[in-house]
């Protein structure tokens, strides 16, 4: 084995230096500020943080409590329709039911209608990825290479539009609201557009380019659980059809929890409802299509107002109150420890 020998540098030979450059950055001489933590600064930080979080939390909770909301569970009240939908062979049979309820107080301002589902898990990994974003952008893609399986094509090779498990399981109950007066029954005007996010409506979802939607979706078929093709989701408004349908867009935004609610309609503030929903007797007329008994689910209709902090969700306010309380209690504990140690130090000095 040959030994490695080092030769002394020849005269005039220059070797590169391994020392860092003599600069302020590499020599760590940049000006810096280091906080000097004293008992006054520490305690003031904890107490100020606690006061801020408590005040914000109380404001959020008071604001949330001012939201007017009513929730109607119609799972059992439409039991006949529910039994009909248990048999998948009855998918083309219509079933309607009515649910009466009373508003004891006026719901002033903008009123929103939501549908709620319980025990419906949208957070399964295979379910979440079962979609084709390229298809939803109106592109001509081969969905066989997507994650939509088994909801990609029918046995005869006809592709599904839209494909995937999320689209196939879209909520399809139809809900109308009626105001019952002594002399007449008035249908509450509901807005079905303008309920989705602007980015979804204008960026993430697009229809295929064609002179009309029926030709744009020629050669495709609706998902198995749908009653209508995608270009006939809204027969009253042509602009609310295809992949840009508001109900479809909202459903495609999956929930992280098994119990969730999605925005369904907004009350149009015209005529008797210019100020919101007046107190009185109301009726939901429901076209029951979405089965929930097989997975032991429940269905709700929610009418709710909103405030500056959002809807009826006290979580954020409670979180602020808990954080503020923890910061304030920590400040008192540090104060007690400081006074005890200072008293003990004074005794030793005497």
CSV table of C-alpha atoms in Angstrom, one decimal:
chain,number,residue,atom,x,y,z
A,1,UNK,CA,0.0,0.0,0.0
A,2,UNK,CA,1.4,3.3,-1.0
A,3,UNK,CA,1.8,6.1,1.5
A,4,UNK,CA,0.6,9.5,0.7
A,5,UNK,CA,3.3,12.1,1.1
A,6,UNK,CA,2.7,15.8,1.3
A,7,UNK,CA,5.2,18.1,-0.3
A,8,UNK,CA,6.0,21.5,1.2
A,9,UNK,CA,4.6,24.5,-0.9
A,10,UNK,CA,7.0,25.7,-3.5
A,11,UNK,CA,8.2,29.2,-3.5
A,12,UNK,CA,5.7,31.6,-5.0
A,13,UNK,CA,2.8,29.0,-4.9
A,14,UNK,CA,-0.5,30.4,-3.3
A,15,UNK,CA,-3.0,28.1,-1.6
A,16,UNK,CA,-6.7,29.3,-1.2
A,17,UNK,CA,-7.6,30.2,2.4
A,18,UNK,CA,-10.4,28.3,4.1
A,19,UNK,CA,-11.2,31.2,6.3
A,20,UNK,CA,-14.5,33.0,5.7
A,21,UNK,CA,-14.4,36.4,4.1
A,22,UNK,CA,-13.8,39.3,6.3
A,23,UNK,CA,-17.3,40.7,5.8
A,24,UNK,CA,-19.9,41.7,8.4
A,25,UNK,CA,-22.3,39.0,7.2
A,26,UNK,CA,-19.8,36.1,7.3
A,27,UNK,CA,-18.1,37.2,10.4
A,28,UNK,CA,-21.5,37.6,12.1
A,29,UNK,CA,-21.0,41.3,12.9
A,30,UNK,CA,-24.3,42.6,11.6
A,31,UNK,CA,-26.2,44.9,13.9
A,32,UNK,CA,-28.9,43.0,15.9
A,33,UNK,CA,-31.4,43.6,18.6
A,34,UNK,CA,-31.8,41.2,21.5
A,35,UNK,CA,-34.7,41.8,23.8
A,36,UNK,CA,-33.9,42.3,27.5
A,37,UNK,CA,-36.5,40.2,29.2
A,38,UNK,CA,-37.4,41.8,32.6
A,39,UNK,CA,-40.3,40.9,34.8
A,40,UNK,CA,-42.2,44.1,33.8
A,41,UNK,CA,-42.0,43.3,30.0
A,42,UNK,CA,-42.9,39.6,30.5
A,43,UNK,CA,-45.9,40.3,32.7
A,44,UNK,CA,-47.1,43.2,30.5
A,45,UNK,CA,-46.9,40.9,27.5
A,46,UNK,CA,-49.0,38.2,29.1
A,47,UNK,CA,-51.6,40.5,30.5
A,48,UNK,CA,-52.0,42.5,27.3
A,49,UNK,CA,-52.3,39.4,25.2
A,50,UNK,CA,-54.9,38.0,27.7
A,51,UNK,CA,-56.9,41.2,27.7
A,52,UNK,CA,-56.9,41.4,23.9
A,53,UNK,CA,-57.9,37.8,23.4
A,54,UNK,CA,-60.6,38.0,26.0
A,55,UNK,CA,-62.1,41.2,24.5
A,56,UNK,CA,-62.1,39.7,21.0
A,57,UNK,CA,-63.6,36.4,22.2
A,58,UNK,CA,-66.4,38.1,24.1
A,59,UNK,CA,-67.2,40.3,21.1
A,60,UNK,CA,-67.3,37.2,18.8
A,61,UNK,CA,-69.5,35.2,21.2
A,62,UNK,CA,-72.0,38.1,21.6
A,63,UNK,CA,-72.1,38.5,17.9
A,64,UNK,CA,-72.7,34.8,17.3
A,65,UNK,CA,-75.5,34.8,19.9
A,66,UNK,CA,-77.3,37.5,17.9
A,67,UNK,CA,-77.6,35.1,14.9
A,68,UNK,CA,-81.2,33.9,14.3
A,69,UNK,CA,-81.3,30.3,13.2
A,70,UNK,CA,-83.8,27.5,12.9
A,71,UNK,CA,-82.9,23.9,12.0
A,72,UNK,CA,-85.5,21.4,10.7
A,73,UNK,CA,-84.7,17.6,10.6
A,74,UNK,CA,-86.9,16.1,7.9
A,75,UNK,CA,-85.3,12.6,7.9
A,76,UNK,CA,-88.2,11.0,9.8
A,77,UNK,CA,-90.9,13.5,8.6
A,78,UNK,CA,-90.4,12.2,5.1
A,79,UNK,CA,-90.2,8.5,6.1
A,80,UNK,CA,-92.4,7.3,3.2
A,81,UNK,CA,-90.1,8.9,0.7
A,82,UNK,CA,-87.1,7.5,2.6
A,83,UNK,CA,-88.4,4.0,2.3
A,84,UNK,CA,-89.0,4.5,-1.4
A,85,UNK,CA,-85.5,5.6,-1.9
A,86,UNK,CA,-84.0,2.6,-0.1
A,87,UNK,CA,-84.7,0.6,-3.2
A,88,UNK,CA,-82.4,1.8,-6.0
A,89,UNK,CA,-84.8,0.6,-8.7
A,90,UNK,CA,-87.2,3.5,-7.7
A,91,UNK,CA,-84.7,6.1,-8.8
A,92,UNK,CA,-87.0,7.5,-11.5
A,93,UNK,CA,-90.1,7.7,-9.2
A,94,UNK,CA,-90.8,11.1,-7.7
A,95,UNK,CA,-91.7,11.5,-4.1
A,96,UNK,CA,-92.7,14.7,-2.3
A,97,UNK,CA,-93.3,15.6,1.3
A,98,UNK,CA,-94.1,18.7,3.4
A,99,UNK,CA,-92.7,19.9,6.7
A,100,UNK,CA,-94.5,22.7,8.6
A,101,UNK,CA,-92.8,24.9,11.2
A,102,UNK,CA,-93.2,28.3,12.9
A,103,UNK,CA,-91.0,31.3,13.1
A,104,UNK,CA,-91.7,32.9,16.5
A,105,UNK,CA,-89.6,36.0,15.7
A,106,UNK,CA,-88.7,37.9,12.6
A,107,UNK,CA,-85.5,36.9,10.9
A,108,UNK,CA,-84.3,40.3,9.7
A,109,UNK,CA,-81.6,41.0,7.1
A,110,UNK,CA,-80.2,38.5,4.7
A,111,UNK,CA,-81.5,35.0,5.3
A,112,UNK,CA,-79.6,31.9,4.0
A,113,UNK,CA,-81.0,28.4,3.5
A,114,UNK,CA,-78.6,25.5,4.0
A,115,UNK,CA,-79.0,21.8,3.7
A,116,UNK,CA,-77.2,19.7,6.3
A,117,UNK,CA,-76.0,16.1,6.3
A,118,UNK,CA,-75.1,14.0,9.3
A,119,UNK,CA,-72.9,10.8,9.2
A,120,UNK,CA,-71.9,11.4,5.6
A,121,UNK,CA,-68.1,11.0,5.4
A,122,UNK,CA,-66.6,13.1,2.6
A,123,UNK,CA,-63.0,12.9,4.0
A,124,UNK,CA,-62.2,9.3,2.8
A,125,UNK,CA,-59.0,9.5,0.7
A,126,UNK,CA,-60.4,7.6,-2.3
A,127,UNK,CA,-63.5,9.8,-2.2
A,128,UNK,CA,-61.6,13.1,-2.0
A,129,UNK,CA,-59.4,12.3,-5.0
A,130,UNK,CA,-62.2,10.8,-7.1
A,131,UNK,CA,-62.6,13.7,-9.6
A,132,UNK,CA,-60.9,15.1,-12.7
A,133,UNK,CA,-60.0,18.8,-12.3
A,134,UNK,CA,-59.0,18.9,-16.0
A,135,UNK,CA,-62.4,17.8,-17.0
A,136,UNK,CA,-64.1,20.3,-14.7
A,137,UNK,CA,-62.1,23.0,-16.5
A,138,UNK,CA,-63.9,22.0,-19.8
A,139,UNK,CA,-60.9,20.3,-21.3
A,140,UNK,CA,-61.1,17.3,-23.5
A,141,UNK,CA,-59.2,14.7,-21.5
A,142,UNK,CA,-59.0,11.0,-21.1
A,143,UNK,CA,-60.8,10.4,-17.8
A,144,UNK,CA,-59.6,6.7,-17.9
A,145,UNK,CA,-56.2,8.0,-16.7
A,146,UNK,CA,-57.8,10.0,-13.8
A,147,UNK,CA,-58.8,8.9,-10.3
A,148,UNK,CA,-62.5,8.8,-11.2
A,149,UNK,CA,-62.7,5.0,-11.3
A,150,UNK,CA,-65.1,3.3,-11.1
A,151,UNK,CA,-67.2,6.3,-12.1
A,152,UNK,CA,-65.5,6.9,-15.4
A,153,UNK,CA,-67.4,5.2,-18.2
A,154,UNK,CA,-70.3,2.9,-18.7
A,155,UNK,CA,-70.0,-0.6,-20.1
A,156,UNK,CA,-70.6,0.6,-23.6
A,157,UNK,CA,-67.6,3.0,-23.3
A,158,UNK,CA,-69.6,6.2,-22.9
A,159,UNK,CA,-67.7,8.6,-20.6
A,160,UNK,CA,-69.4,10.1,-17.6
A,161,UNK,CA,-69.7,13.9,-17.3
A,162,UNK,CA,-68.8,14.8,-14.7
A,163,UNK,CA,-66.8,11.7,-13.5
A,164,UNK,CA,-65.9,10.6,-10.0
A,165,UNK,CA,-67.5,9.6,-6.8
A,166,UNK,CA,-67.9,13.2,-5.5
A,167,UNK,CA,-70.0,14.2,-8.5
A,168,UNK,CA,-72.0,11.0,-8.5
A,169,UNK,CA,-73.1,11.4,-4.9
A,170,UNK,CA,-74.3,15.1,-5.3
A,171,UNK,CA,-77.1,16.2,-3.1
A,172,UNK,CA,-80.2,16.4,-5.2
A,173,UNK,CA,-83.2,17.1,-3.0
A,174,UNK,CA,-85.3,20.1,-4.1
A,175,UNK,CA,-86.5,22.4,-1.3
A,176,UNK,CA,-89.1,25.2,-1.7
A,177,UNK,CA,-90.3,27.5,1.1
A,178,UNK,CA,-93.8,28.8,1.4
A,179,UNK,CA,-95.2,31.5,3.8
A,180,UNK,CA,-98.7,30.5,5.1
A,181,UNK,CA,-101.1,33.4,5.6
A,182,UNK,CA,-104.7,33.1,6.7
A,183,UNK,CA,-106.0,34.0,3.3
A,184,UNK,CA,-103.3,32.7,1.0
A,185,UNK,CA,-100.0,30.8,0.6
A,186,UNK,CA,-97.0,32.8,-0.8
A,187,UNK,CA,-93.9,31.1,-2.2
A,188,UNK,CA,-90.8,32.6,-0.7
A,189,UNK,CA,-88.5,33.8,-3.6
A,190,UNK,CA,-85.1,32.1,-3.4
A,191,UNK,CA,-81.9,32.9,-5.2
A,192,UNK,CA,-80.1,29.9,-6.7
A,193,UNK,CA,-77.1,31.7,-8.2
A,194,UNK,CA,-74.4,33.9,-6.6
A,195,UNK,CA,-73.9,31.3,-3.8
A,196,UNK,CA,-70.5,29.9,-4.8
A,197,UNK,CA,-67.1,31.5,-4.5
A,198,UNK,CA,-66.0,33.8,-7.3
A,199,UNK,CA,-62.8,31.9,-7.8
A,200,UNK,CA,-64.7,28.6,-8.2
A,201,UNK,CA,-67.2,30.1,-10.6
A,202,UNK,CA,-64.7,31.9,-12.8
A,203,UNK,CA,-61.4,30.0,-12.4
A,204,UNK,CA,-61.7,26.4,-11.2
A,205,UNK,CA,-64.8,25.4,-13.1
A,206,UNK,CA,-65.5,26.0,-16.9
A,207,UNK,CA,-67.8,24.5,-19.4
A,208,UNK,CA,-66.5,23.0,-22.7
A,209,UNK,CA,-66.4,25.6,-25.5
A,210,UNK,CA,-69.3,25.1,-27.9
A,211,UNK,CA,-72.2,27.1,-29.4
A,212,UNK,CA,-74.6,25.3,-26.9
A,213,UNK,CA,-74.2,23.1,-23.9
A,214,UNK,CA,-76.0,20.1,-25.3
A,215,UNK,CA,-73.5,19.8,-28.2
A,216,UNK,CA,-70.6,20.5,-25.8
A,217,UNK,CA,-71.5,17.4,-23.8
A,218,UNK,CA,-72.4,15.3,-26.8
A,219,UNK,CA,-71.1,11.8,-26.5
A,220,UNK,CA,-71.1,11.8,-22.7
A,221,UNK,CA,-73.7,10.6,-20.2
A,222,UNK,CA,-74.8,11.6,-16.7
A,223,UNK,CA,-73.4,9.9,-13.6
A,224,UNK,CA,-75.4,6.8,-12.5
A,225,UNK,CA,-77.2,8.5,-9.5
A,226,UNK,CA,-78.2,11.6,-11.4
A,227,UNK,CA,-81.7,12.2,-12.8
A,228,UNK,CA,-80.6,14.8,-15.3
A,229,UNK,CA,-77.6,15.4,-17.5
A,230,UNK,CA,-75.1,18.0,-16.4
A,231,UNK,CA,-76.3,20.6,-19.0
A,232,UNK,CA,-79.9,20.5,-17.6
A,233,UNK,CA,-79.2,21.0,-13.9
A,234,UNK,CA,-81.0,24.3,-14.1
A,235,UNK,CA,-83.7,24.4,-16.7
A,236,UNK,CA,-84.7,27.9,-15.8
A,237,UNK,CA,-81.3,29.6,-16.2
A,238,UNK,CA,-79.0,28.5,-19.0
A,239,UNK,CA,-76.1,30.3,-17.5
A,240,UNK,CA,-76.4,28.1,-14.4
A,241,UNK,CA,-75.8,24.8,-16.2
A,242,UNK,CA,-73.0,22.4,-16.8
A,243,UNK,CA,-69.9,22.5,-14.6
A,244,UNK,CA,-70.6,26.1,-13.5
A,245,UNK,CA,-73.9,25.2,-11.7
A,246,UNK,CA,-73.8,26.7,-8.2
A,247,UNK,CA,-75.2,23.7,-6.5
A,248,UNK,CA,-72.7,21.4,-8.2
A,249,UNK,CA,-69.7,23.7,-7.4
A,250,UNK,CA,-70.7,23.9,-3.7
A,251,UNK,CA,-71.0,20.1,-3.5
A,252,UNK,CA,-67.6,19.6,-5.0
A,253,UNK,CA,-66.0,21.5,-2.1
A,254,UNK,CA,-65.8,18.4,0.2
A,255,UNK,CA,-66.1,18.7,4.0
A,256,UNK,CA,-63.6,17.6,6.5
A,257,UNK,CA,-66.2,16.3,9.0
A,258,UNK,CA,-69.0,13.8,8.8
A,259,UNK,CA,-71.6,16.4,9.8
A,260,UNK,CA,-71.7,19.5,7.7
A,261,UNK,CA,-73.9,22.0,6.0
A,262,UNK,CA,-73.8,23.6,2.5
A,263,UNK,CA,-75.4,26.8,1.2
A,264,UNK,CA,-78.4,26.0,-0.8
A,265,UNK,CA,-80.4,29.2,-1.4
A,266,UNK,CA,-80.7,32.8,-0.4
A,267,UNK,CA,-84.0,34.6,0.3
A,268,UNK,CA,-84.6,37.3,-2.3
A,269,UNK,CA,-85.4,40.5,-0.4
A,270,UNK,CA,-88.4,41.6,-2.4
A,271,UNK,CA,-92.1,42.3,-1.6
A,272,UNK,CA,-93.1,40.9,1.8
A,273,UNK,CA,-89.6,39.7,2.4
A,274,UNK,CA,-87.7,43.0,1.8
A,275,UNK,CA,-86.6,43.0,5.4
A,276,UNK,CA,-86.2,39.3,5.8
A,277,UNK,CA,-88.5,36.5,6.9
A,278,UNK,CA,-91.4,37.7,9.0
A,279,UNK,CA,-92.7,35.7,11.9
A,280,UNK,CA,-95.4,33.2,11.1
A,281,UNK,CA,-96.2,29.7,9.8
A,282,UNK,CA,-94.0,28.3,7.0
A,283,UNK,CA,-93.9,25.1,5.0
A,284,UNK,CA,-91.0,23.3,3.3
A,285,UNK,CA,-92.0,21.4,0.2
A,286,UNK,CA,-89.4,18.8,-0.5
A,287,UNK,CA,-88.8,16.6,-3.5
A,288,UNK,CA,-87.0,13.7,-1.7
A,289,UNK,CA,-84.3,12.2,-3.8
A,290,UNK,CA,-81.2,11.8,-1.7
A,291,UNK,CA,-81.2,8.5,0.4
A,292,UNK,CA,-79.5,8.5,3.8
A,293,UNK,CA,-80.9,5.5,5.6
A,294,UNK,CA,-78.3,3.0,4.3
A,295,UNK,CA,-75.4,4.9,6.1
A,296,UNK,CA,-77.6,5.9,9.1
A,297,UNK,CA,-77.6,9.5,8.1
A,298,UNK,CA,-79.8,12.5,8.8
A,299,UNK,CA,-80.9,15.4,6.7
A,300,UNK,CA,-81.6,19.0,7.8
A,301,UNK,CA,-82.8,22.3,6.4
A,302,UNK,CA,-81.4,25.3,8.1
A,303,UNK,CA,-82.5,28.9,7.9
A,304,UNK,CA,-80.0,31.4,9.3
A,305,UNK,CA,-79.0,35.0,9.3
A,306,UNK,CA,-75.4,36.2,9.3
A,307,UNK,CA,-73.5,38.9,11.2
A,308,UNK,CA,-70.2,40.7,10.7
A,309,UNK,CA,-68.3,37.7,12.2
A,310,UNK,CA,-70.1,35.1,10.1
A,311,UNK,CA,-72.8,32.5,10.9
A,312,UNK,CA,-73.8,30.6,14.0
A,313,UNK,CA,-70.4,29.1,15.0
A,314,UNK,CA,-69.1,30.0,18.5
A,315,UNK,CA,-65.8,28.0,18.1
A,316,UNK,CA,-63.6,31.0,17.2
A,317,UNK,CA,-65.0,33.1,20.1
A,318,UNK,CA,-64.5,30.2,22.6
A,319,UNK,CA,-61.0,29.7,21.3
A,320,UNK,CA,-60.1,33.4,21.9
A,321,UNK,CA,-61.6,33.3,25.4
A,322,UNK,CA,-59.7,30.1,26.3
A,323,UNK,CA,-56.4,31.6,25.0
A,324,UNK,CA,-57.0,34.9,26.8
A,325,UNK,CA,-57.8,33.1,30.1
A,326,UNK,CA,-54.7,30.9,29.8
A,327,UNK,CA,-52.5,34.0,29.1
A,328,UNK,CA,-54.0,35.9,32.0
A,329,UNK,CA,-53.7,33.0,34.5
A,330,UNK,CA,-50.1,32.5,33.4
A,331,UNK,CA,-49.4,36.2,34.1
A,332,UNK,CA,-50.8,35.8,37.6
A,333,UNK,CA,-48.8,32.6,38.3
A,334,UNK,CA,-45.6,34.4,37.2
A,335,UNK,CA,-46.4,37.4,39.4
A,336,UNK,CA,-47.0,35.1,42.4
A,337,UNK,CA,-43.7,33.3,41.8
A,338,UNK,CA,-41.8,36.6,41.4
A,339,UNK,CA,-43.2,38.1,44.6
A,340,UNK,CA,-42.4,34.9,46.5
A,341,UNK,CA,-38.8,34.8,45.3
A,342,UNK,CA,-38.3,38.5,45.9
A,343,UNK,CA,-39.6,38.1,49.4
A,344,UNK,CA,-37.3,35.2,50.1
A,345,UNK,CA,-34.3,37.2,48.6
A,346,UNK,CA,-35.1,40.1,50.9
A,347,UNK,CA,-35.1,37.8,53.9
A,348,UNK,CA,-31.7,36.4,53.0
A,349,UNK,CA,-30.3,39.9,52.6
A,350,UNK,CA,-31.4,40.9,56.1
